[in-house]
CSV table of C-alpha atoms and ligand atoms in Angstrom, one decimal:
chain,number,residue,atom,x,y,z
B,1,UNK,CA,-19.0,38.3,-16.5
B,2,UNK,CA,-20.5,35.1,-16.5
B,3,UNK,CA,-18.1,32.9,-14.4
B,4,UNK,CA,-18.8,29.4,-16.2
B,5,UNK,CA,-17.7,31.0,-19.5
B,6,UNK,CA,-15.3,29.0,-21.2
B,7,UNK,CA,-15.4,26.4,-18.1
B,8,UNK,CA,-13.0,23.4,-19.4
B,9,UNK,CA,-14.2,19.8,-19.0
B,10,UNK,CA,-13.1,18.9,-15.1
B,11,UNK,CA,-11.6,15.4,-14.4
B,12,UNK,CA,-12.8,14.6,-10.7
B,13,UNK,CA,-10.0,12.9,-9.2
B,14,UNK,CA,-7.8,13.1,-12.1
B,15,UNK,CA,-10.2,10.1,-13.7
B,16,UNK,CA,-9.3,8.7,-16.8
B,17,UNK,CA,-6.0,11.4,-17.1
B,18,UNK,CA,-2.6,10.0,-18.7
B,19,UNK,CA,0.2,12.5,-17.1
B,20,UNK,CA,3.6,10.2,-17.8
B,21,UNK,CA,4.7,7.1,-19.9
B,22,UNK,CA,5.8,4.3,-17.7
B,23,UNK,CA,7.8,1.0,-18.0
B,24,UNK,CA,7.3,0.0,-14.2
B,25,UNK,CA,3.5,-1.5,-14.0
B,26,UNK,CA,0.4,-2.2,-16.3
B,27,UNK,CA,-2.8,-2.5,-14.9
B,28,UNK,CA,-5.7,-3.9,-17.1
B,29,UNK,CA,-8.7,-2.4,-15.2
B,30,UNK,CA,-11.0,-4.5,-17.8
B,31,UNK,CA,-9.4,-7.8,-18.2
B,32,UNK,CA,-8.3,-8.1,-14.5
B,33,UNK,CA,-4.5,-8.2,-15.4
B,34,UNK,CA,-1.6,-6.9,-13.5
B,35,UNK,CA,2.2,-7.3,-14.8
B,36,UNK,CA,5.5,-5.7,-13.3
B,37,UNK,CA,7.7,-5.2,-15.5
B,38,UNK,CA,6.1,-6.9,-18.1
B,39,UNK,CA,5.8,-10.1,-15.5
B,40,UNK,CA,2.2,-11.0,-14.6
B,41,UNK,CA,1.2,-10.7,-11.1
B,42,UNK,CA,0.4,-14.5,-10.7
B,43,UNK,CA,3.8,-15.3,-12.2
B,44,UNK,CA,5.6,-13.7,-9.7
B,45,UNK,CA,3.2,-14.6,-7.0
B,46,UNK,CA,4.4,-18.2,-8.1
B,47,UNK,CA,7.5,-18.4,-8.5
B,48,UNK,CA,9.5,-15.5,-7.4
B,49,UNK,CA,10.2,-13.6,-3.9
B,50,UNK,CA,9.9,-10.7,-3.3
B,51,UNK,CA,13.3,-9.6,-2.9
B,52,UNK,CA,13.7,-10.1,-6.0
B,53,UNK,CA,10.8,-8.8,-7.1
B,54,UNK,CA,12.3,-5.1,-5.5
B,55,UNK,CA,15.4,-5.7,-7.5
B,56,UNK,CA,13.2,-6.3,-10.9
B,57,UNK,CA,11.0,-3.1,-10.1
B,58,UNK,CA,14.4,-1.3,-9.4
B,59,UNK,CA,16.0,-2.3,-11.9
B,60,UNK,CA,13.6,-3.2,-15.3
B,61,UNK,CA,14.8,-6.6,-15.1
B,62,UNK,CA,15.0,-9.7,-13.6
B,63,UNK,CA,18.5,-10.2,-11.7
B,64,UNK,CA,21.2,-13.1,-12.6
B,65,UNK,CA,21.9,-15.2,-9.8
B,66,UNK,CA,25.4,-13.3,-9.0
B,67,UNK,CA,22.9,-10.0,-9.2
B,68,UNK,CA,20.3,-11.5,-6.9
B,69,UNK,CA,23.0,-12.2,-4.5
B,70,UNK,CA,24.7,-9.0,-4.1
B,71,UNK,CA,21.4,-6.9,-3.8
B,72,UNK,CA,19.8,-10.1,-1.2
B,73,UNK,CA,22.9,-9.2,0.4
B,74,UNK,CA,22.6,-5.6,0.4
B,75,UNK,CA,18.8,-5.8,1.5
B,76,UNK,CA,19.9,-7.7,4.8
B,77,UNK,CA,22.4,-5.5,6.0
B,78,UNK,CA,20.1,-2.4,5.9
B,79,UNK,CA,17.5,-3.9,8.3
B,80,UNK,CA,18.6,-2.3,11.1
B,81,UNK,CA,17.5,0.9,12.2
B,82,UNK,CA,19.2,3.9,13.7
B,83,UNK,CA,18.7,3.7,17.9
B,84,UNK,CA,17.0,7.2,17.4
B,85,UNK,CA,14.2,6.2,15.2
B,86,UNK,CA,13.7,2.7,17.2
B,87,UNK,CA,13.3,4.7,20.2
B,88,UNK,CA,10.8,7.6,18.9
B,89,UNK,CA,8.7,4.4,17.3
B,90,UNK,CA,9.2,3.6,21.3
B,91,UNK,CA,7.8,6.7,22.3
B,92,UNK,CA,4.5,7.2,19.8
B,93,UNK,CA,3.8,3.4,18.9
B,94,UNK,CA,1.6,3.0,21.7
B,95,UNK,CA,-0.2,6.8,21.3
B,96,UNK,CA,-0.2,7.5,17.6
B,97,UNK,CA,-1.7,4.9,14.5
B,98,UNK,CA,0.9,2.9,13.4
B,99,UNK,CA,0.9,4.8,9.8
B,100,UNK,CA,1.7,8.3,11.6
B,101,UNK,CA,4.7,6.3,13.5
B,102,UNK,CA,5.7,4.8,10.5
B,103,UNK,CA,5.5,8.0,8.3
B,104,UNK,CA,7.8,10.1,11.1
B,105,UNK,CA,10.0,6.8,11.2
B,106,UNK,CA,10.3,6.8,7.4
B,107,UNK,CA,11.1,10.8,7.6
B,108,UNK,CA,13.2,10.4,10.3
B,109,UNK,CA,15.6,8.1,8.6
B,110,UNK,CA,17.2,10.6,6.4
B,111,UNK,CA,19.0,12.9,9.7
B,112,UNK,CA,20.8,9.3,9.3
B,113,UNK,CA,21.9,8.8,6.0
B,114,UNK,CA,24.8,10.8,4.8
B,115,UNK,CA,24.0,10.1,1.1
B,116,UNK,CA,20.1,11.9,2.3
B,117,UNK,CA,20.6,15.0,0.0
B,118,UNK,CA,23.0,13.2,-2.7
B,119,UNK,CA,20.6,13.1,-5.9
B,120,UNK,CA,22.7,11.0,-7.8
B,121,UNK,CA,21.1,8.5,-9.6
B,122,UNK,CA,23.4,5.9,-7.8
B,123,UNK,CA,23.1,7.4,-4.4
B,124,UNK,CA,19.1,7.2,-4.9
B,125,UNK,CA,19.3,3.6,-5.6
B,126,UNK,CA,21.2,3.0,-2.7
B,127,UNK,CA,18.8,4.7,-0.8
B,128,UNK,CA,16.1,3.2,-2.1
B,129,UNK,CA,17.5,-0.3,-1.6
B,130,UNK,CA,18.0,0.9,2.4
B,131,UNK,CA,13.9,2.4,2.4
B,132,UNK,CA,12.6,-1.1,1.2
B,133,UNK,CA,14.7,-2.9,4.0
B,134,UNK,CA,14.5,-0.3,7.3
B,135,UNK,CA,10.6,0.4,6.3
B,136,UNK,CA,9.9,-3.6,6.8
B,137,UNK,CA,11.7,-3.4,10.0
B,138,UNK,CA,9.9,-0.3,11.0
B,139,UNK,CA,6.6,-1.7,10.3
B,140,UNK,CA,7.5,-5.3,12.5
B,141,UNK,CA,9.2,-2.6,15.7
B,142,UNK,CA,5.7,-0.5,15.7
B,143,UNK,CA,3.7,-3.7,16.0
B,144,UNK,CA,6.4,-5.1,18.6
B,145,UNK,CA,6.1,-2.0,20.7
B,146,UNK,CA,2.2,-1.7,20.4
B,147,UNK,CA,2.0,-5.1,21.5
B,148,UNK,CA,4.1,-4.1,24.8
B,149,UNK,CA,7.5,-6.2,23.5
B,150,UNK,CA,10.9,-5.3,23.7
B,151,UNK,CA,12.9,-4.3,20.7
B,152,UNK,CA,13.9,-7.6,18.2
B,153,UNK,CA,17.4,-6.8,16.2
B,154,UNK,CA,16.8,-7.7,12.6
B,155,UNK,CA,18.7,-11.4,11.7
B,156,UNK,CA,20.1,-11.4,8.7
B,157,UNK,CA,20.2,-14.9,8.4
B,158,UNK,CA,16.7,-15.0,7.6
B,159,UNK,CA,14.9,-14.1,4.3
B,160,UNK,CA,12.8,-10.5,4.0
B,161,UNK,CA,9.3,-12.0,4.8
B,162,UNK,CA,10.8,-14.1,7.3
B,163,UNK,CA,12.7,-11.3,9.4
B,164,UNK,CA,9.6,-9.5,8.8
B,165,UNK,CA,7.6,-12.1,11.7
B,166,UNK,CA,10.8,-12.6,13.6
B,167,UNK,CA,10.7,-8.7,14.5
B,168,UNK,CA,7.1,-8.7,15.2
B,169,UNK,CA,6.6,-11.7,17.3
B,170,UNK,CA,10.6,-12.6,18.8
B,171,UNK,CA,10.6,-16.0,17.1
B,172,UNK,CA,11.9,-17.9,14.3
B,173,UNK,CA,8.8,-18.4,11.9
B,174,UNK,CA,7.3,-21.0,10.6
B,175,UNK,CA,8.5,-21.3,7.1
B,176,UNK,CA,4.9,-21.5,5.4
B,177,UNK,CA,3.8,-18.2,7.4
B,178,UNK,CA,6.6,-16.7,6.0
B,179,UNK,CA,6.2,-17.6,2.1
B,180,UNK,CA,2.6,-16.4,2.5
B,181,UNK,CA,4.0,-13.2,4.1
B,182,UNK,CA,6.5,-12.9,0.8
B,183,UNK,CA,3.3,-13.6,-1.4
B,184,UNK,CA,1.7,-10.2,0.3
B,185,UNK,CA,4.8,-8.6,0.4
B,186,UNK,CA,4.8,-9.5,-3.8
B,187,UNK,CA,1.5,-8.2,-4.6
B,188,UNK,CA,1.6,-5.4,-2.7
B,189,UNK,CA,4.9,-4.0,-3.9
B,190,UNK,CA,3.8,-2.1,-7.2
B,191,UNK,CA,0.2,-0.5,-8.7
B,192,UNK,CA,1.0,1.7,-11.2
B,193,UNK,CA,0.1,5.8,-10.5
B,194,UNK,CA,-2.3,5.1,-7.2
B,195,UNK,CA,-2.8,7.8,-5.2
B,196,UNK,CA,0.1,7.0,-2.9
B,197,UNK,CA,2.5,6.8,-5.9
B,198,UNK,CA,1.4,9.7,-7.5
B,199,UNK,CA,1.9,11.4,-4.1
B,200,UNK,CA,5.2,10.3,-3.9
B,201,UNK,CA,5.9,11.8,-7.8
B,202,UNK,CA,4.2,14.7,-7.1
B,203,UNK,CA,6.8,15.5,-4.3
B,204,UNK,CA,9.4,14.2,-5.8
B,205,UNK,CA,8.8,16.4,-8.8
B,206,UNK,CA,9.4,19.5,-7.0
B,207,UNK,CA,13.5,18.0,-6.8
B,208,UNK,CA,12.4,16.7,-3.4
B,209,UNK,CA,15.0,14.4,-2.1
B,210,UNK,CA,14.1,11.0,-1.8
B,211,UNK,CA,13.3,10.3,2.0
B,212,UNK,CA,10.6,13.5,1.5
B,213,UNK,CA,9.2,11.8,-1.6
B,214,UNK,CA,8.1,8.7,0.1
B,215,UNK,CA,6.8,10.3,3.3
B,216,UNK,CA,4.7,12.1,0.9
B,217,UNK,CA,3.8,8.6,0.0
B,218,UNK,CA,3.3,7.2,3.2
B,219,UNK,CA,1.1,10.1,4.2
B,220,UNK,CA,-1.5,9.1,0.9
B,221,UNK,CA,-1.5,5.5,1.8
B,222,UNK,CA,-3.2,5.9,5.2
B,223,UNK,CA,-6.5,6.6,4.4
B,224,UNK,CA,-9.3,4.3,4.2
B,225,UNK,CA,-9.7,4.7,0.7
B,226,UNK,CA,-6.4,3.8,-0.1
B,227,UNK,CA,-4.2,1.4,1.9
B,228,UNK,CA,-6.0,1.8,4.9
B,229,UNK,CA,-8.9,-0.1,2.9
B,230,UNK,CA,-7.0,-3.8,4.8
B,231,UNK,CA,-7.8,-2.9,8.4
B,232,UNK,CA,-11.0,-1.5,7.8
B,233,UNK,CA,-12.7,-4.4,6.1
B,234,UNK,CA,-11.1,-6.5,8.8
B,235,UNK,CA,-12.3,-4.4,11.3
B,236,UNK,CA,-15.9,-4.7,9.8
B,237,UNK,CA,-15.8,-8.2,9.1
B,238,UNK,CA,-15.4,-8.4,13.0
B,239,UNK,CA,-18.4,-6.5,13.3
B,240,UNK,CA,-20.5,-8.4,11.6
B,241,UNK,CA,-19.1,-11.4,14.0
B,242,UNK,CA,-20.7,-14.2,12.1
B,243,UNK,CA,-21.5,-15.4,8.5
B,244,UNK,CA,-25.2,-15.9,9.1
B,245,UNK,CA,-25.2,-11.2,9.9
B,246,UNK,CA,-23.2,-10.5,6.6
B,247,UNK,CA,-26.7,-10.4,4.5
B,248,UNK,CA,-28.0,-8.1,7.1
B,249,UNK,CA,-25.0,-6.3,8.0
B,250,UNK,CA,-24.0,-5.4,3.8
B,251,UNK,CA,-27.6,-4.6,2.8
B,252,UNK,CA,-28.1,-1.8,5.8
B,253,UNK,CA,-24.4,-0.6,5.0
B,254,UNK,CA,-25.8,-0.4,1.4
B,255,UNK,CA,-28.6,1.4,1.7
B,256,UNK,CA,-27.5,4.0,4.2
B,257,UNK,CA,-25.3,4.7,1.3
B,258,UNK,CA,-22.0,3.1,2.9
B,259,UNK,CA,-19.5,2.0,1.2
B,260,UNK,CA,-18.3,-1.8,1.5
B,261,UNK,CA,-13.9,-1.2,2.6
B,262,UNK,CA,-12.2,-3.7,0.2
B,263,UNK,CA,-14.4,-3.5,-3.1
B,264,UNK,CA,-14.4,-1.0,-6.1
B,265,UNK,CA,-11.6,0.2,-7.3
B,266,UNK,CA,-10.8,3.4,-10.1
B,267,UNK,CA,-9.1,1.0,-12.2
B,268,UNK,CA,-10.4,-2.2,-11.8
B,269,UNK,CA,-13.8,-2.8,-13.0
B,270,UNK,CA,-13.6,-6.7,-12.8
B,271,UNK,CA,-11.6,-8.8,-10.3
B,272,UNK,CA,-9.0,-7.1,-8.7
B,273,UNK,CA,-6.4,-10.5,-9.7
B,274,UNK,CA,-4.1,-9.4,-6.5
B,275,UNK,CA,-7.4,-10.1,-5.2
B,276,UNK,CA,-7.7,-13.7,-6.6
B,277,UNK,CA,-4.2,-14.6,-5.2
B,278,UNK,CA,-4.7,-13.7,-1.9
B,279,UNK,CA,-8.4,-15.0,-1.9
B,280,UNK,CA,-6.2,-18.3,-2.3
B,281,UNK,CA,-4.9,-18.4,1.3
B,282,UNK,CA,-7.9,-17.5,2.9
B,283,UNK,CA,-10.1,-20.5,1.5
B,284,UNK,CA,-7.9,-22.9,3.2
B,285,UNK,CA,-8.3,-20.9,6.5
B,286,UNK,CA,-12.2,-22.5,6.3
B,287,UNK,CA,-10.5,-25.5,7.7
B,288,UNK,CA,-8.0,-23.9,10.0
B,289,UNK,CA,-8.3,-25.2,13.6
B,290,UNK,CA,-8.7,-21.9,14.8
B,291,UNK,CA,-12.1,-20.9,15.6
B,292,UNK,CA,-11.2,-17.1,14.8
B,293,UNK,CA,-9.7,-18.0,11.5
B,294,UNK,CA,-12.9,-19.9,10.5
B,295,UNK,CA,-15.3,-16.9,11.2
B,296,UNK,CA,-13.2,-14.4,9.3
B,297,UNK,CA,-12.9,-16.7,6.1
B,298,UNK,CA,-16.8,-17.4,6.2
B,299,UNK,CA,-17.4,-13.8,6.6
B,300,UNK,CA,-14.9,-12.7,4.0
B,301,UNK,CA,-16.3,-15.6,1.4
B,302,UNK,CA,-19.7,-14.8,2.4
B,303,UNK,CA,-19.8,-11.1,2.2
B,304,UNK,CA,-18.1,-11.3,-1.1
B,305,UNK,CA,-20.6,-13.4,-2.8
B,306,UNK,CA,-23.5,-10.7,-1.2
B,307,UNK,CA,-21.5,-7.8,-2.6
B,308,UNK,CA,-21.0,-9.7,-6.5
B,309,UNK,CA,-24.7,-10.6,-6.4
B,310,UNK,CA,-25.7,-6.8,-5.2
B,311,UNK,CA,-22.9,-4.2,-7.0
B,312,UNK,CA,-20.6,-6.7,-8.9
B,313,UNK,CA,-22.0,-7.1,-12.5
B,314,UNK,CA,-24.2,-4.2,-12.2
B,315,UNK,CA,-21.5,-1.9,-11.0
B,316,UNK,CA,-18.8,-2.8,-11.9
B,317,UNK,CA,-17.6,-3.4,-8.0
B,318,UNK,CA,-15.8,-6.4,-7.1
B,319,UNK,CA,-13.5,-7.4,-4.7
B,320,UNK,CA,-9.7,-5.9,-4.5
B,321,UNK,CA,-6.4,-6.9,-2.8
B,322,UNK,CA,-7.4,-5.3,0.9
B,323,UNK,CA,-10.7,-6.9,1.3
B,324,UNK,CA,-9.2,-10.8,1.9
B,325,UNK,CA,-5.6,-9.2,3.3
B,326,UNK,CA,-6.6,-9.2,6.9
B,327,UNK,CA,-8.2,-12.9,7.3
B,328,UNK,CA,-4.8,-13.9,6.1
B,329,UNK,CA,-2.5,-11.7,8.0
B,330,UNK,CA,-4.5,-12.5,11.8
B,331,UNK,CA,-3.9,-16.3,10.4
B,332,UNK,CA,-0.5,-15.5,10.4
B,333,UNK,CA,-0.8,-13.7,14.0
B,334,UNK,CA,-0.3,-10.0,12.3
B,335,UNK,CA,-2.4,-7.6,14.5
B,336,UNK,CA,-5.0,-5.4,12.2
B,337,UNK,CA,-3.1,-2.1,13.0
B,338,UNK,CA,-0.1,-3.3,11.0
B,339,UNK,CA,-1.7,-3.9,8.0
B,340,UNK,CA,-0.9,-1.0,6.5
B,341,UNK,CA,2.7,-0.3,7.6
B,342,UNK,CA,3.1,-3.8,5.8
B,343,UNK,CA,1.7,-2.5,2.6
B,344,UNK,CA,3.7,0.8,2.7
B,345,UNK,CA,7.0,-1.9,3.1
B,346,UNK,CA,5.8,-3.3,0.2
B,347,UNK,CA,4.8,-0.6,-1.7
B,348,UNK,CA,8.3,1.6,-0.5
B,349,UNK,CA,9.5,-0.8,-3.7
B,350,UNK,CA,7.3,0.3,-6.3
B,351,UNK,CA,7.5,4.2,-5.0
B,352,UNK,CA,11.1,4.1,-5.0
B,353,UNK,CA,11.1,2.5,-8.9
B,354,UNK,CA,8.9,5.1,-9.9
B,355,UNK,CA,10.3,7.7,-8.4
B,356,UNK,CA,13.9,6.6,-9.9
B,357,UNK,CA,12.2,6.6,-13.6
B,358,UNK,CA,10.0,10.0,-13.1
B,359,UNK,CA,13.6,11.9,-12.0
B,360,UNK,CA,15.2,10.5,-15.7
B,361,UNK,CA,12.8,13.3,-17.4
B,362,UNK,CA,11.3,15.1,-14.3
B,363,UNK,CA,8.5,17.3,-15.0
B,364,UNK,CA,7.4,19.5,-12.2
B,365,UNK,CA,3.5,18.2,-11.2
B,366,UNK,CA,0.7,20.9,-11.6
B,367,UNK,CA,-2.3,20.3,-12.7
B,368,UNK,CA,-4.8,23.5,-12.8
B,369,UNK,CA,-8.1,24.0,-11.0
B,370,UNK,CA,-10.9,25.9,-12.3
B,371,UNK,CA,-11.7,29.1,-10.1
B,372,UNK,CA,-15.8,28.9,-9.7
B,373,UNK,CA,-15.6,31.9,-6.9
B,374,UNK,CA,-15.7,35.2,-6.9
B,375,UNK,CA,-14.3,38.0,-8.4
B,376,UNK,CA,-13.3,41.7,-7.8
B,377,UNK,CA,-15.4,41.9,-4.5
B,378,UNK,CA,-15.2,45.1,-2.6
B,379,UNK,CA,-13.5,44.9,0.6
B,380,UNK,CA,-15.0,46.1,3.5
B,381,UNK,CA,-12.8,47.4,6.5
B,382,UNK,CA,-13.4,44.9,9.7
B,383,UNK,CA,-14.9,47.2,11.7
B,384,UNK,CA,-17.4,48.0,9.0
B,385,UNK,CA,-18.8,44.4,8.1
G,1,CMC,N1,-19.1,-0.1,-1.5
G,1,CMC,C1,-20.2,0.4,-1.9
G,1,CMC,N2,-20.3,1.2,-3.0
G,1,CMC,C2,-19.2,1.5,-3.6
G,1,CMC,C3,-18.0,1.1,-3.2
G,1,CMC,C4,-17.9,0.2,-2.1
G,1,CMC,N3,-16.7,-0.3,-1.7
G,1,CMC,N4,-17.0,1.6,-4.0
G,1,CMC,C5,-17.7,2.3,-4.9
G,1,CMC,N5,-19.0,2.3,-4.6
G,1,CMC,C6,-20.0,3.1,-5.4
G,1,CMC,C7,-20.0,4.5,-4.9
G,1,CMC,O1,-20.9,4.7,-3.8
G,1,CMC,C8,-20.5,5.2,-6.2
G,1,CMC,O2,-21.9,5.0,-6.3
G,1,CMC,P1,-22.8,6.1,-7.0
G,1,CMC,O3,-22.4,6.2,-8.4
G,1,CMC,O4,-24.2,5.5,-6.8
G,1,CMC,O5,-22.6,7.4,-6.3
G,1,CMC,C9,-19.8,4.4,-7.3
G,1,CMC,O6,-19.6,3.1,-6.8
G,1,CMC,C10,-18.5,5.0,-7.8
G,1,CMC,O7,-17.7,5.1,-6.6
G,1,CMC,P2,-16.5,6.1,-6.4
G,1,CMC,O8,-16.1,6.1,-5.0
G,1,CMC,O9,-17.0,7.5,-7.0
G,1,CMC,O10,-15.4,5.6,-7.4
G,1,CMC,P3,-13.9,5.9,-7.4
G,1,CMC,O11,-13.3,5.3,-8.6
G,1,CMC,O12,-13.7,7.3,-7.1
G,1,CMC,O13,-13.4,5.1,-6.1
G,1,CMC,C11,-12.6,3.6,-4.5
G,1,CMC,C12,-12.6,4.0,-6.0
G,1,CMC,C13,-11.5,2.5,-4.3
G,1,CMC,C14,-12.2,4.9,-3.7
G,1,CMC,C15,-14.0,3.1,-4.0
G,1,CMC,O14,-14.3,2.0,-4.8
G,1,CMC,C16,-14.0,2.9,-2.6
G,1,CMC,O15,-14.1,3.8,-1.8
G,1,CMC,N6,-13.8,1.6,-2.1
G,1,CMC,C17,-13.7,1.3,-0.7
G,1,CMC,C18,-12.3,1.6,-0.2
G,1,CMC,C19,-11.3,0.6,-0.7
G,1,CMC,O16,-11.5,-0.6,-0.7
G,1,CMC,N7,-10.1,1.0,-1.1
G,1,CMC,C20,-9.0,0.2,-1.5
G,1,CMC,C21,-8.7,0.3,-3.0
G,1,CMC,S1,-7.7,-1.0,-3.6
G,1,CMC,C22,-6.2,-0.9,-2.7
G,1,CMC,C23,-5.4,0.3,-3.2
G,1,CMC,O17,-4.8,0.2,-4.3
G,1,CMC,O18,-5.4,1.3,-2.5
């Protein structure tokens, strides 16, 4: 029997396949747009936080001001962790990547939630609002302990983004760093069925409970391809070490068939606009008084300009959100290794949204693959072959 008969038309990667309707995110991979919840990216970017951002993802809509209150409220008083998982971050921050602490953290939470196995749509919101809060401070403990530092409580006088730096570096921050921090937090929160969300639904619609779902999630997200795009491009861009290598340095990547961390993207086949916002903070880093700062930015802005001019217009390759995260976070004195855990905190919102809207009509996830081995083989005894 001819084994390619009646071989159906394979989508690598799931390319170009709708499997759900969604109200959470729309990405316009041609015109470069992005809206939550109907809300353009640059919009909230702008003018909201993004604690309330969480709430709108959560929710479908923007809160009142009463609303905003209760769930700001809500969101501070489940910063703190259980002693149990601060101490295991304790005992694998300094040994394991940041991600794989932060994954057994995230898992780890639900031996201390007594609402962990309650499926309720009302317990899972409640649960959800306690992952976005405990995963930022998770993400600020493992890059406190990596850094040798004691253990900072969470204050809950201070907003998200600002409790976020007060974890990781044991002082009150300056109130700039933290908006910037918020901004990041924003457009990192939500991108429609990436892999990592997709990961998390695919879990999830298997009548996972929640706290499985997202580990699921936070297991997807580590890889270079994916979230773990941020520290590689900064770690590159510190390879190259100055602007006048990046020519060099990007055409050898390019033509020993490397791939440049922080450009292409499946949807995307203009400018990533997360991209554009974030590109914002790193051109006024060109005139930071920090020599560092100043490298990065010029490598960033010089490598990005190489990589339009090689791949951009013929390729359809362009810059996206993780290639210009890391100038910014090391400007805000975030070390490279917790670049991701800060993207999972942010993206912990959009996971949990989508994850909330999939259970309303789950449909357990299983796709097929086509068989291209063999068949009806003759097995041969072990002592025989
Ligand atoms: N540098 C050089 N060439 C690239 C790059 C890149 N960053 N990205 C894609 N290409 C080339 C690739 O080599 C291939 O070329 P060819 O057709 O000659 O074989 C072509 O473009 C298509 O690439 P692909 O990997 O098959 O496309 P995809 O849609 O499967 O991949 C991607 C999308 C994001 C995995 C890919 O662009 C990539 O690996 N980028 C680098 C990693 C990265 O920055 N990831 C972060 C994505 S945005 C944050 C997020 O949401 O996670």
């Amino acid at each position: 029997m001819d084994i390619n008969e009646g071989k159906p038309e394979i989508h690598a990667g799931l390319e170009g396949i709708y499997f759900t309707e969604s109200s959470v995110c729309k990405v316009d991979g041609q015109q470069g747009r992005l809206y939550y919840r109907g809300y353009p990216i640059e919009t909230l970017a702008n003018s909201s936080n993004f604690t309330e951002v969480a709430y709108l993802l959560l929710y479908g809509k923007l809160p009142t001001g009463q609303e905003l209150d209760a769930f700001d409220a809500q969101m501070r008083e489940e910063r703190s962790l259980p002693g149990e998982v601060i101490a295991e971050i304790g005992r694998t921050a300094a040994r394991a990547h940041p991600m794989d602490t932060m994954r057994t953290a995230i898992s780890m939470l639900s031996a201390y939630d007594a609402e962990a196995y309650n499926d309720s749509p009302d317990a899972n919101m409640r649960k959800s609002i306690r992952l976005i809060s405990k995963s930022a401070s998770i993400a600020a403990t493992i890059g406190r302990y990596r850094s040798g530092k004691l253990y900072v409580a969470p204050d809950a006088s201070l907003s998200h983004a600002e409790n976020f730096l007060y974890m990781l570096s044991g002082e009150k921050p300056d109130k700039v760093d933290a908006r910037i921090l918020d901004v990041m937090f924003t457009v990192h929160a939500e991108h429609s069925s990436n892999a990592s969300t997709f990961g998390v639904l695919v879990a999830g619609s298997t009548l996972a409970d929640l706290y499985s779902s997202v580990t699921a999630g936070m297991a997807v997200l580590k890889g270079p391809l994916h979230g773990g795009a941020d520290e590689a491009a900064l770690r590159m861009m510190r390879e190259i070490g100055s602007a006048d290598n990046t020519e060099r340095y990007i055409d050898d990547a390019l033509a020993g068939k490397k791939k440049i961390m922080g450009f292409g993207h499946r949807v995307y086949k203009t400018y990533d606009p997360r991209a554009r916002i974030v590109r914002s903070y790193l051109e006024s880093l060109l005139s930071s008084p920090y020599e560092e700062q100043r490298n990065l930015a010029q490598i960033a802005l010089s490598a990005e300009k190489l990589m339009i001019d090689r791949l951009g217009k013929a390729k359809g390759i362009w810059p996206n959100i993780d290639f210009f995260a890391g100038p910014v976070y090391v400007s805000l004195g975030i070390p490279a290794e917790v670049f991701t855990p800060i993207f999972a905190a942010a993206r912990m919102a959009g996971w949990c949204a989508h994850m909330l809207e999939y259970w309303k009509s789950n449909k357990l996830l299983r796709p097929l693959e086509y068989y291209s081995g063999q068949l009806d083989l003759d097995y041969v005894p072990v002592e025989k072959r």
